[in-house]
Amino acid sequence: MPSSPGSMLAMLAQVDRKGDLTQQVKSLTSGQFGDLLVQITHEFEQSRRAIDLLNNQSLEIVLEQILEAFTLKIGQVLQADRTTIFLVDEDKEQLWSKVAQGDSDHRMDLRIPLSAGIAGYVATTGTGLNIADAYHHPMFNPEVDQQTGYQTHTILCMPIFDTQRRVVAVAQLLNKSGNVPFSNHDECQFEEFAASLGVILESCNAFYVAARHQRGAVALLNATTVLAKSLDLERTLRAVMDEARQLMQADRSTIFLLDRDRNELWSKVATADGSKLVEIRIPANRGVAGFVASTGQSLNIANAYEDPRFDPSADQLTGYQTHTILCMPVFNSEGKLIGVTQLINKLQGTFNTSDEEFMQAFNIQAGIALENAQLFERVLLERQYQKDILQSLSDAVISTDMEGRIVTINEAALALLGCPTKREEGFQQELWLKHLIGRFVWEIAPIENLKFRLEDSLKTGARHYVPEQSLVVGTYEMKSLVENEQCQAGLSHVLAVRSPTHPNEYLAWNQDPASSVLAHVSDSSQPLLPAASAPPFEIGLPSPLPASDIHEIERSINLTINPLTNPEGKVKGGLVVLEDISQEKRMKATMYRYMTPGVAERVMALGEDALMVGERKDVTILFSDIRGYTSLTEHMEAADVVALLNNYFETMVEAVFNYEGTLDKFIGDALMAVFGAPLPLHNHAAMAVQSALDMRRRLAEFNEHRRISNQPTIRIGIGISSGEVVSGNIGSQKRMDYTVIGNGVDISSRLEGVTKEYGCDIILSEFTYGLCREQVWVRELDRIQVKGKTQPVDIYELLGDRTHPLPDPMQEFLHLYQQGRHAYKHQRFQDAIRCFEQARRIKEGDRAVLVHLERAHAYLLTPPPPNWDGVHIMQTK
């Protein structure tokens, strides 16, 4: 058996057949066996120390000290002023030096391309160079001196080989002492210890790689453990960043998540002083991270500010300085990119291929963790979204489990049952929820056949709708803050439900009906529930509750019951919807048909009878009608006609509501709106005019869409008049029809028809024009007597509002038209014809001009009576 130190493990490593070692040990004497044990123990202790060294975080420092010491000694032996050992980095195709030793004892990290300069030549060829004059040698790279501030004269550059005769390093000695070149003796002397140095460097590198693998595996295991425990997205982001930074020995690490909706990458990073986290968002195709996110390719950058893809804005925002970057994509389980990891400023040197391999493994775990965290966050957001929807519904909604017990109940349901809803009492909702959740829904909402219908829905998946149901509940007001425990807990009212066994009695929170039996046998008129039979929060309440203290609430509701199913269609619970159709809700729903919700709420605040009482009010009435409706729709399908009217009325009603108008009614293709009722509106005329102008604009947009769809365009006429009317609800409380009646209604209706006579789209009566004349541009059309009325009225064509000036040709046209009207009214028909003819040359085909020309020519032939006042009597509506 060999006995030389270090040979035993080598011999054991060659044992490959079962029994070989046994046979060798079998022939040993006792003394030899003792020596063998001592030697194996010594060698295993050395191996254990080597393993401990692998796990020691200071291994790199130890290796650097070894390299530094050897570098210094080589310089002393060969009498060089400065000595550098460049290690070969095949992955990056670079030569790099951990230590550059000189008289100043200054250490620096120097990297040069593997193929550049003298050291590069020696590294790639394995041939040493002895240079007497550096600056006259063609391969000398003066940039190295420029970086270090050193002046090079003589150079001895020698390769260092490993056991496989591969160049693992290059020793570069500068400036032989005495200002003489390095000699052949120096070369030979270096070669004497170069072989040993190669083995040492090869071993150091092996230790270094093994140590990094060991620490990397431990760090990756720790990261995986941490990530697997977290479902919180922000906490997961922080864990990923911290573990990645420690794993890769980087100064900082950032996880950018991809926001596909906004096409952005976002993350939270620390400010330069580390005092707080700030959110950073960048376009998903911008910068280094954007490049990786767009291409799915990794980037390893040695100098950030020299890379055109680097965006310095993040540094400017945080005050941080970026040097080296390793940026890699993160994919989810489906291979879809969900983000990128970005490591910044490796503590020593730059990121290498080994770093990329470790980070790739780390990103696989990070991708799974982030995917789980994002999924969990989406679940939470969806739950909150559904909760918000539930609470925003105006109808009472209660969800149940498969037994009919309440799981969720919205605010509308609490209000329906009598829960105080004032803001200062809002905290009571939580207490009501605490008491109601878990109860059977038919106990707290005693509706006929509710239990039967819900159980049928839960069993068979059937849907039930039952209109006009009655719900009678009550609330019991706490009176003693000192004596009553529930009042002390923050409750001022509790729900009171009729006892199923004694209809004239009420139970708090629908207590067990058996508790009411105790009340009848007790000597006290208001017995307390015994602690053994009552839930803790009901102790202290009388049972039954005194009827005199019950505030009874009667509701008329529409009942809807639907099953709640999972994606496979299996029933998992029930949904009970109670639509309140009491008088208040009927009124509000009716008001929403006529006016905006804001106006409706203000009307409702006046009281339930506000619309039932007739009132006289000054208002403005707007009538609009589609021109040629019959001919337009006679060849259309019924469904197309309905679609046309729905789309048309939808945009026109918006024009009414936008200016606080009230929709009175639809009459076929006509629309009637009121401005100034039911709520007073001091500028009702101006609002009606603005609404009409908005209708004109909306009609142009409506026709443009129809033109694109090759559909015929439509024209409308609008008549507007102001005056006193009687307003109110005509009908009954169950069938409301709010409207206005008066002279202004008749005139506006007639003026809508008059628009056809004068070829314009909007006509105002003198009553409306007088109220808003400073705000609008108009043309005085005529003075007419509409059919069915005896009093004449001046009418005006609405041209626009005065915020937009009229063009010069239009102003000239209006001037000539007004001169013609003046001459016409004073029976100077020849002058009137001349003015109207001049106006026609400016605006060819104007219907009002043509009408006046026709009348003037007729009056020249048959003059009107001397007392004629210029009024034209309309023969049609």
PDB file of N, CA and C in Angstrom, residues 322-389:
ATOM      1  N   THR A 322     -25.438  53.370 -12.515  1.00  0.00           N
ATOM      2  CA  THR A 322     -25.391  52.008 -13.036  1.00  0.00           C
ATOM      3  C   THR A 322     -24.109  51.790 -13.835  1.00  0.00           C
ATOM      4  N   HIS A 323     -23.468  50.627 -13.611  1.00  0.00           N
ATOM      5  CA  HIS A 323     -22.249  50.293 -14.357  1.00  0.00           C
ATOM      6  C   HIS A 323     -22.462  49.004 -15.170  1.00  0.00           C
ATOM      7  N   THR A 324     -22.601  47.880 -14.463  1.00  0.00           N
ATOM      8  CA  THR A 324     -22.783  46.600 -15.157  1.00  0.00           C
ATOM      9  C   THR A 324     -24.227  46.135 -14.999  1.00  0.00           C
ATOM     10  N   ILE A 325     -24.706  45.413 -16.023  1.00  0.00           N
ATOM     11  CA  ILE A 325     -26.108  44.968 -16.024  1.00  0.00           C
ATOM     12  C   ILE A 325     -26.185  43.541 -16.552  1.00  0.00           C
ATOM     13  N   LEU A 326     -26.987  42.722 -15.862  1.00  0.00           N
ATOM     14  CA  LEU A 326     -27.380  41.425 -16.387  1.00  0.00           C
ATOM     15  C   LEU A 326     -28.912  41.416 -16.379  1.00  0.00           C
ATOM     16  N   CYS A 327     -29.485  41.391 -17.569  1.00  0.00           N
ATOM     17  CA  CYS A 327     -30.942  41.490 -17.698  1.00  0.00           C
ATOM     18  C   CYS A 327     -31.445  40.262 -18.444  1.00  0.00           C
ATOM     19  N   MET A 328     -32.417  39.540 -17.822  1.00  0.00           N
ATOM     20  CA  MET A 328     -32.881  38.279 -18.396  1.00  0.00           C
ATOM     21  C   MET A 328     -34.401  38.178 -18.300  1.00  0.00           C
ATOM     22  N   PRO A 329     -35.035  37.490 -19.245  1.00  0.00           N
ATOM     23  CA  PRO A 329     -36.494  37.385 -19.241  1.00  0.00           C
ATOM     24  C   PRO A 329     -36.998  36.409 -18.186  1.00  0.00           C
ATOM     25  N   VAL A 330     -38.252  36.639 -17.752  1.00  0.00           N
ATOM     26  CA  VAL A 330     -38.943  35.738 -16.824  1.00  0.00           C
ATOM     27  C   VAL A 330     -40.212  35.257 -17.522  1.00  0.00           C
ATOM     28  N   PHE A 331     -40.385  33.951 -17.590  1.00  0.00           N
ATOM     29  CA  PHE A 331     -41.535  33.357 -18.269  1.00  0.00           C
ATOM     30  C   PHE A 331     -42.421  32.647 -17.247  1.00  0.00           C
ATOM     31  N   ASN A 332     -43.711  32.565 -17.564  1.00  0.00           N
ATOM     32  CA  ASN A 332     -44.610  31.811 -16.698  1.00  0.00           C
ATOM     33  C   ASN A 332     -44.623  30.345 -17.118  1.00  0.00           C
ATOM     34  N   SER A 333     -45.496  29.570 -16.517  1.00  0.00           N
ATOM     35  CA  SER A 333     -45.515  28.136 -16.780  1.00  0.00           C
ATOM     36  C   SER A 333     -45.906  27.798 -18.210  1.00  0.00           C
ATOM     37  N   GLU A 334     -46.547  28.747 -18.908  1.00  0.00           N
ATOM     38  CA  GLU A 334     -46.948  28.517 -20.297  1.00  0.00           C
ATOM     39  C   GLU A 334     -45.923  29.043 -21.290  1.00  0.00           C
ATOM     40  N   GLY A 335     -44.778  29.523 -20.770  1.00  0.00           N
ATOM     41  CA  GLY A 335     -43.748  30.046 -21.649  1.00  0.00           C
ATOM     42  C   GLY A 335     -44.021  31.457 -22.128  1.00  0.00           C
ATOM     43  N   LYS A 336     -44.934  32.152 -21.469  1.00  0.00           N
ATOM     44  CA  LYS A 336     -45.289  33.516 -21.846  1.00  0.00           C
ATOM     45  C   LYS A 336     -44.502  34.489 -20.983  1.00  0.00           C
ATOM     46  N   LEU A 337     -43.878  35.480 -21.625  1.00  0.00           N
ATOM     47  CA  LEU A 337     -43.047  36.423 -20.890  1.00  0.00           C
ATOM     48  C   LEU A 337     -43.922  37.275 -19.973  1.00  0.00           C
ATOM     49  N   ILE A 338     -43.569  37.327 -18.673  1.00  0.00           N
ATOM     50  CA  ILE A 338     -44.343  38.117 -17.719  1.00  0.00           C
ATOM     51  C   ILE A 338     -43.495  39.207 -17.076  1.00  0.00           C
ATOM     52  N   GLY A 339     -42.194  39.209 -17.341  1.00  0.00           N
ATOM     53  CA  GLY A 339     -41.346  40.240 -16.758  1.00  0.00           C
ATOM     54  C   GLY A 339     -39.890  40.000 -17.080  1.00  0.00           C
ATOM     55  N   VAL A 340     -39.017  40.808 -16.501  1.00  0.00           N
ATOM     56  CA  VAL A 340     -37.569  40.653 -16.673  1.00  0.00           C
ATOM     57  C   VAL A 340     -36.902  40.912 -15.332  1.00  0.00           C
ATOM     58  N   THR A 341     -35.778  40.197 -15.099  1.00  0.00           N
ATOM     59  CA  THR A 341     -34.947  40.478 -13.932  1.00  0.00           C
ATOM     60  C   THR A 341     -33.756  41.286 -14.400  1.00  0.00           C
ATOM     61  N   GLN A 342     -33.374  42.237 -13.590  1.00  0.00           N
ATOM     62  CA  GLN A 342     -32.248  43.101 -13.962  1.00  0.00           C
ATOM     63  C   GLN A 342     -31.321  43.234 -12.758  1.00  0.00           C
ATOM     64  N   LEU A 343     -30.114  42.670 -12.893  1.00  0.00           N
ATOM     65  CA  LEU A 343     -29.093  42.775 -11.864  1.00  0.00           C
ATOM     66  C   LEU A 343     -28.169  43.927 -12.231  1.00  0.00           C
ATOM     67  N   ILE A 344     -27.833  44.748 -11.241  1.00  0.00           N
ATOM     68  CA  ILE A 344     -27.055  45.958 -11.499  1.00  0.00           C
ATOM     69  C   ILE A 344     -25.810  45.964 -10.612  1.00  0.00           C
ATOM     70  N   ASN A 345     -24.681  46.262 -11.250  1.00  0.00           N
ATOM     71  CA  ASN A 345     -23.407  46.491 -10.557  1.00  0.00           C
ATOM     72  C   ASN A 345     -22.955  45.291  -9.734  1.00  0.00           C
ATOM     73  N   LYS A 346     -22.362  44.332 -10.441  1.00  0.00           N
ATOM     74  CA  LYS A 346     -21.741  43.196  -9.750  1.00  0.00           C
ATOM     75  C   LYS A 346     -20.651  43.736  -8.840  1.00  0.00           C
ATOM     76  N   LEU A 347     -20.597  43.201  -7.609  1.00  0.00           N
ATOM     77  CA  LEU A 347     -19.699  43.767  -6.607  1.00  0.00           C
ATOM     78  C   LEU A 347     -18.241  43.686  -7.038  1.00  0.00           C
ATOM     79  N   GLN A 348     -17.883  42.618  -7.755  1.00  0.00           N
ATOM     80  CA  GLN A 348     -16.521  42.493  -8.254  1.00  0.00           C
ATOM     81  C   GLN A 348     -16.571  42.011  -9.690  1.00  0.00           C
ATOM     82  N   GLY A 349     -15.927  42.765 -10.561  1.00  0.00           N
ATOM     83  CA  GLY A 349     -15.872  42.368 -11.964  1.00  0.00           C
ATOM     84  C   GLY A 349     -17.211  42.575 -12.662  1.00  0.00           C
ATOM     85  N   THR A 350     -17.458  41.758 -13.677  1.00  0.00           N
ATOM     86  CA  THR A 350     -18.694  41.831 -14.450  1.00  0.00           C
ATOM     87  C   THR A 350     -19.392  40.482 -14.410  1.00  0.00           C
ATOM     88  N   PHE A 351     -20.632  40.467 -14.829  1.00  0.00           N
ATOM     89  CA  PHE A 351     -21.397  39.223 -14.841  1.00  0.00           C
ATOM     90  C   PHE A 351     -20.862  38.307 -15.945  1.00  0.00           C
ATOM     91  N   ASN A 352     -20.804  37.002 -15.667  1.00  0.00           N
ATOM     92  CA  ASN A 352     -20.263  36.046 -16.624  1.00  0.00           C
ATOM     93  C   ASN A 352     -21.306  34.997 -16.988  1.00  0.00           C
ATOM     94  N   THR A 353     -20.878  34.027 -17.791  1.00  0.00           N
ATOM     95  CA  THR A 353     -21.783  32.979 -18.251  1.00  0.00           C
ATOM     96  C   THR A 353     -22.350  32.169 -17.096  1.00  0.00           C
ATOM     97  N   SER A 354     -21.514  31.950 -16.078  1.00  0.00           N
ATOM     98  CA  SER A 354     -21.996  31.210 -14.917  1.00  0.00           C
ATOM     99  C   SER A 354     -23.128  31.974 -14.225  1.00  0.00           C
ATOM    100  N   ASP A 355     -22.962  33.296 -14.155  1.00  0.00           N
ATOM    101  CA  ASP A 355     -24.036  34.117 -13.583  1.00  0.00           C
ATOM    102  C   ASP A 355     -25.319  33.957 -14.392  1.00  0.00           C
ATOM    103  N   GLU A 356     -25.200  33.950 -15.696  1.00  0.00           N
ATOM    104  CA  GLU A 356     -26.368  33.809 -16.552  1.00  0.00           C
ATOM    105  C   GLU A 356     -27.060  32.464 -16.330  1.00  0.00           C
ATOM    106  N   GLU A 357     -26.263  31.401 -16.161  1.00  0.00           N
ATOM    107  CA  GLU A 357     -26.846  30.080 -15.941  1.00  0.00           C
ATOM    108  C   GLU A 357     -27.614  30.033 -14.618  1.00  0.00           C
ATOM    109  N   PHE A 358     -26.987  30.596 -13.568  1.00  0.00           N
ATOM    110  CA  PHE A 358     -27.671  30.611 -12.276  1.00  0.00           C
ATOM    111  C   PHE A 358     -28.937  31.465 -12.334  1.00  0.00           C
ATOM    112  N   MET A 359     -28.840  32.604 -12.997  1.00  0.00           N
ATOM    113  CA  MET A 359     -29.999  33.498 -13.058  1.00  0.00           C
ATOM    114  C   MET A 359     -31.114  32.876 -13.882  1.00  0.00           C
ATOM    115  N   GLN A 360     -30.775  32.112 -14.879  1.00  0.00           N
ATOM    116  CA  GLN A 360     -31.801  31.432 -15.670  1.00  0.00           C
ATOM    117  C   GLN A 360     -32.556  30.435 -14.796  1.00  0.00           C
ATOM    118  N   ALA A 361     -31.818  29.676 -13.983  1.00  0.00           N
ATOM    119  CA  ALA A 361     -32.471  28.733 -13.064  1.00  0.00           C
ATOM    120  C   ALA A 361     -33.309  29.481 -12.034  1.00  0.00           C
ATOM    121  N   PHE A 362     -32.757  30.591 -11.545  1.00  0.00           N
ATOM    122  CA  PHE A 362     -33.497  31.389 -10.562  1.00  0.00           C
ATOM    123  C   PHE A 362     -34.773  31.954 -11.182  1.00  0.00           C
ATOM    124  N   ASN A 363     -34.703  32.418 -12.421  1.00  0.00           N
ATOM    125  CA  ASN A 363     -35.874  33.029 -13.062  1.00  0.00           C
ATOM    126  C   ASN A 363     -37.000  32.027 -13.288  1.00  0.00           C
ATOM    127  N   ILE A 364     -36.642  30.758 -13.445  1.00  0.00           N
ATOM    128  CA  ILE A 364     -37.691  29.740 -13.585  1.00  0.00           C
ATOM    129  C   ILE A 364     -38.525  29.697 -12.308  1.00  0.00           C
ATOM    130  N   GLN A 365     -37.842  29.693 -11.145  1.00  0.00           N
ATOM    131  CA  GLN A 365     -38.556  29.688  -9.871  1.00  0.00           C
ATOM    132  C   GLN A 365     -39.289  31.009  -9.653  1.00  0.00           C
ATOM    133  N   ALA A 366     -38.634  32.118 -10.022  1.00  0.00           N
ATOM    134  CA  ALA A 366     -39.265  33.428  -9.859  1.00  0.00           C
ATOM    135  C   ALA A 366     -40.508  33.539 -10.725  1.00  0.00           C
ATOM    136  N   GLY A 367     -40.450  32.989 -11.923  1.00  0.00           N
ATOM    137  CA  GLY A 367     -41.605  33.040 -12.820  1.00  0.00           C
ATOM    138  C   GLY A 367     -42.802  32.317 -12.235  1.00  0.00           C
ATOM    139  N   ILE A 368     -42.559  31.156 -11.634  1.00  0.00           N
ATOM    140  CA  ILE A 368     -43.652  30.402 -11.004  1.00  0.00           C
ATOM    141  C   ILE A 368     -44.222  31.181  -9.832  1.00  0.00           C
ATOM    142  N   ALA A 369     -43.323  31.749  -8.992  1.00  0.00           N
ATOM    143  CA  ALA A 369     -43.787  32.500  -7.831  1.00  0.00           C
ATOM    144  C   ALA A 369     -44.571  33.737  -8.243  1.00  0.00           C
ATOM    145  N   LEU A 370     -44.065  34.469  -9.223  1.00  0.00           N
ATOM    146  CA  LEU A 370     -44.758  35.675  -9.683  1.00  0.00           C
ATOM    147  C   LEU A 370     -46.099  35.332 -10.316  1.00  0.00           C
ATOM    148  N   GLU A 371     -46.128  34.242 -11.063  1.00  0.00           N
ATOM    149  CA  GLU A 371     -47.387  33.825 -11.682  1.00  0.00           C
ATOM    150  C   GLU A 371     -48.428  33.510 -10.606  1.00  0.00           C
ATOM    151  N   ASN A 372     -47.999  32.803  -9.556  1.00  0.00           N
ATOM    152  CA  ASN A 372     -48.926  32.487  -8.464  1.00  0.00           C
ATOM    153  C   ASN A 372     -49.384  33.754  -7.750  1.00  0.00           C
ATOM    154  N   ALA A 373     -48.431  34.678  -7.514  1.00  0.00           N
ATOM    155  CA  ALA A 373     -48.778  35.925  -6.831  1.00  0.00           C
ATOM    156  C   ALA A 373     -49.729  36.763  -7.668  1.00  0.00           C
ATOM    157  N   GLN A 374     -49.480  36.834  -8.975  1.00  0.00           N
ATOM    158  CA  GLN A 374     -50.371  37.597  -9.851  1.00  0.00           C
ATOM    159  C   GLN A 374     -51.753  36.961  -9.904  1.00  0.00           C
ATOM    160  N   LEU A 375     -51.779  35.637  -9.955  1.00  0.00           N
ATOM    161  CA  LEU A 375     -53.068  34.948  -9.967  1.00  0.00           C
ATOM    162  C   LEU A 375     -53.832  35.223  -8.676  1.00  0.00           C
ATOM    163  N   PHE A 376     -53.120  35.170  -7.547  1.00  0.00           N
ATOM    164  CA  PHE A 376     -53.760  35.434  -6.264  1.00  0.00           C
ATOM    165  C   PHE A 376     -54.259  36.868  -6.190  1.00  0.00           C
ATOM    166  N   GLU A 377     -53.456  37.802  -6.714  1.00  0.00           N
ATOM    167  CA  GLU A 377     -53.870  39.209  -6.714  1.00  0.00           C
ATOM    168  C   GLU A 377     -55.101  39.400  -7.590  1.00  0.00           C
ATOM    169  N   ARG A 378     -55.138  38.722  -8.735  1.00  0.00           N
ATOM    170  CA  ARG A 378     -56.316  38.839  -9.606  1.00  0.00           C
ATOM    171  C   ARG A 378     -57.551  38.277  -8.908  1.00  0.00           C
ATOM    172  N   VAL A 379     -57.354  37.189  -8.144  1.00  0.00           N
ATOM    173  CA  VAL A 379     -58.487  36.626  -7.403  1.00  0.00           C
ATOM    174  C   VAL A 379     -58.995  37.631  -6.383  1.00  0.00           C
ATOM    175  N   LEU A 380     -58.063  38.277  -5.661  1.00  0.00           N
ATOM    176  CA  LEU A 380     -58.464  39.277  -4.675  1.00  0.00           C
ATOM    177  C   LEU A 380     -59.164  40.456  -5.333  1.00  0.00           C
ATOM    178  N   LEU A 381     -58.606  40.916  -6.471  1.00  0.00           N
ATOM    179  CA  LEU A 381     -59.222  42.028  -7.183  1.00  0.00           C
ATOM    180  C   LEU A 381     -60.605  41.649  -7.693  1.00  0.00           C
ATOM    181  N   GLU A 382     -60.723  40.405  -8.174  1.00  0.00           N
ATOM    182  CA  GLU A 382     -62.024  39.950  -8.671  1.00  0.00           C
ATOM    183  C   GLU A 382     -63.033  39.882  -7.527  1.00  0.00           C
ATOM    184  N   ARG A 383     -62.578  39.402  -6.372  1.00  0.00           N
ATOM    185  CA  ARG A 383     -63.478  39.358  -5.219  1.00  0.00           C
ATOM    186  C   ARG A 383     -63.913  40.759  -4.812  1.00  0.00           C
ATOM    187  N   GLN A 384     -62.945  41.699  -4.787  1.00  0.00           N
ATOM    188  CA  GLN A 384     -63.297  43.073  -4.433  1.00  0.00           C
ATOM    189  C   GLN A 384     -64.205  43.681  -5.488  1.00  0.00           C
ATOM    190  N   TYR A 385     -63.919  43.362  -6.761  1.00  0.00           N
ATOM    191  CA  TYR A 385     -64.748  43.866  -7.860  1.00  0.00           C
ATOM    192  C   TYR A 385     -66.181  43.371  -7.720  1.00  0.00           C
ATOM    193  N   GLN A 386     -66.324  42.085  -7.434  1.00  0.00           N
ATOM    194  CA  GLN A 386     -67.664  41.535  -7.255  1.00  0.00           C
ATOM    195  C   GLN A 386     -68.347  42.128  -6.022  1.00  0.00           C
ATOM    196  N   LYS A 387     -67.570  42.346  -4.973  1.00  0.00           N
ATOM    197  CA  LYS A 387     -68.131  42.957  -3.770  1.00  0.00           C
ATOM    198  C   LYS A 387     -68.605  44.370  -4.056  1.00  0.00           C
ATOM    199  N   ASP A 388     -67.794  45.136  -4.809  1.00  0.00           N
ATOM    200  CA  ASP A 388     -68.174  46.504  -5.153  1.00  0.00           C
ATOM    201  C   ASP A 388     -69.432  46.516  -6.013  1.00  0.00           C
ATOM    202  N   ILE A 389     -69.502  45.571  -6.972  1.00  0.00           N
ATOM    203  CA  ILE A 389     -70.702  45.487  -7.809  1.00  0.00           C
ATOM    204  C   ILE A 389     -71.918  45.180  -6.949  1.00  0.00           C
TER     205      ILE A 389
END
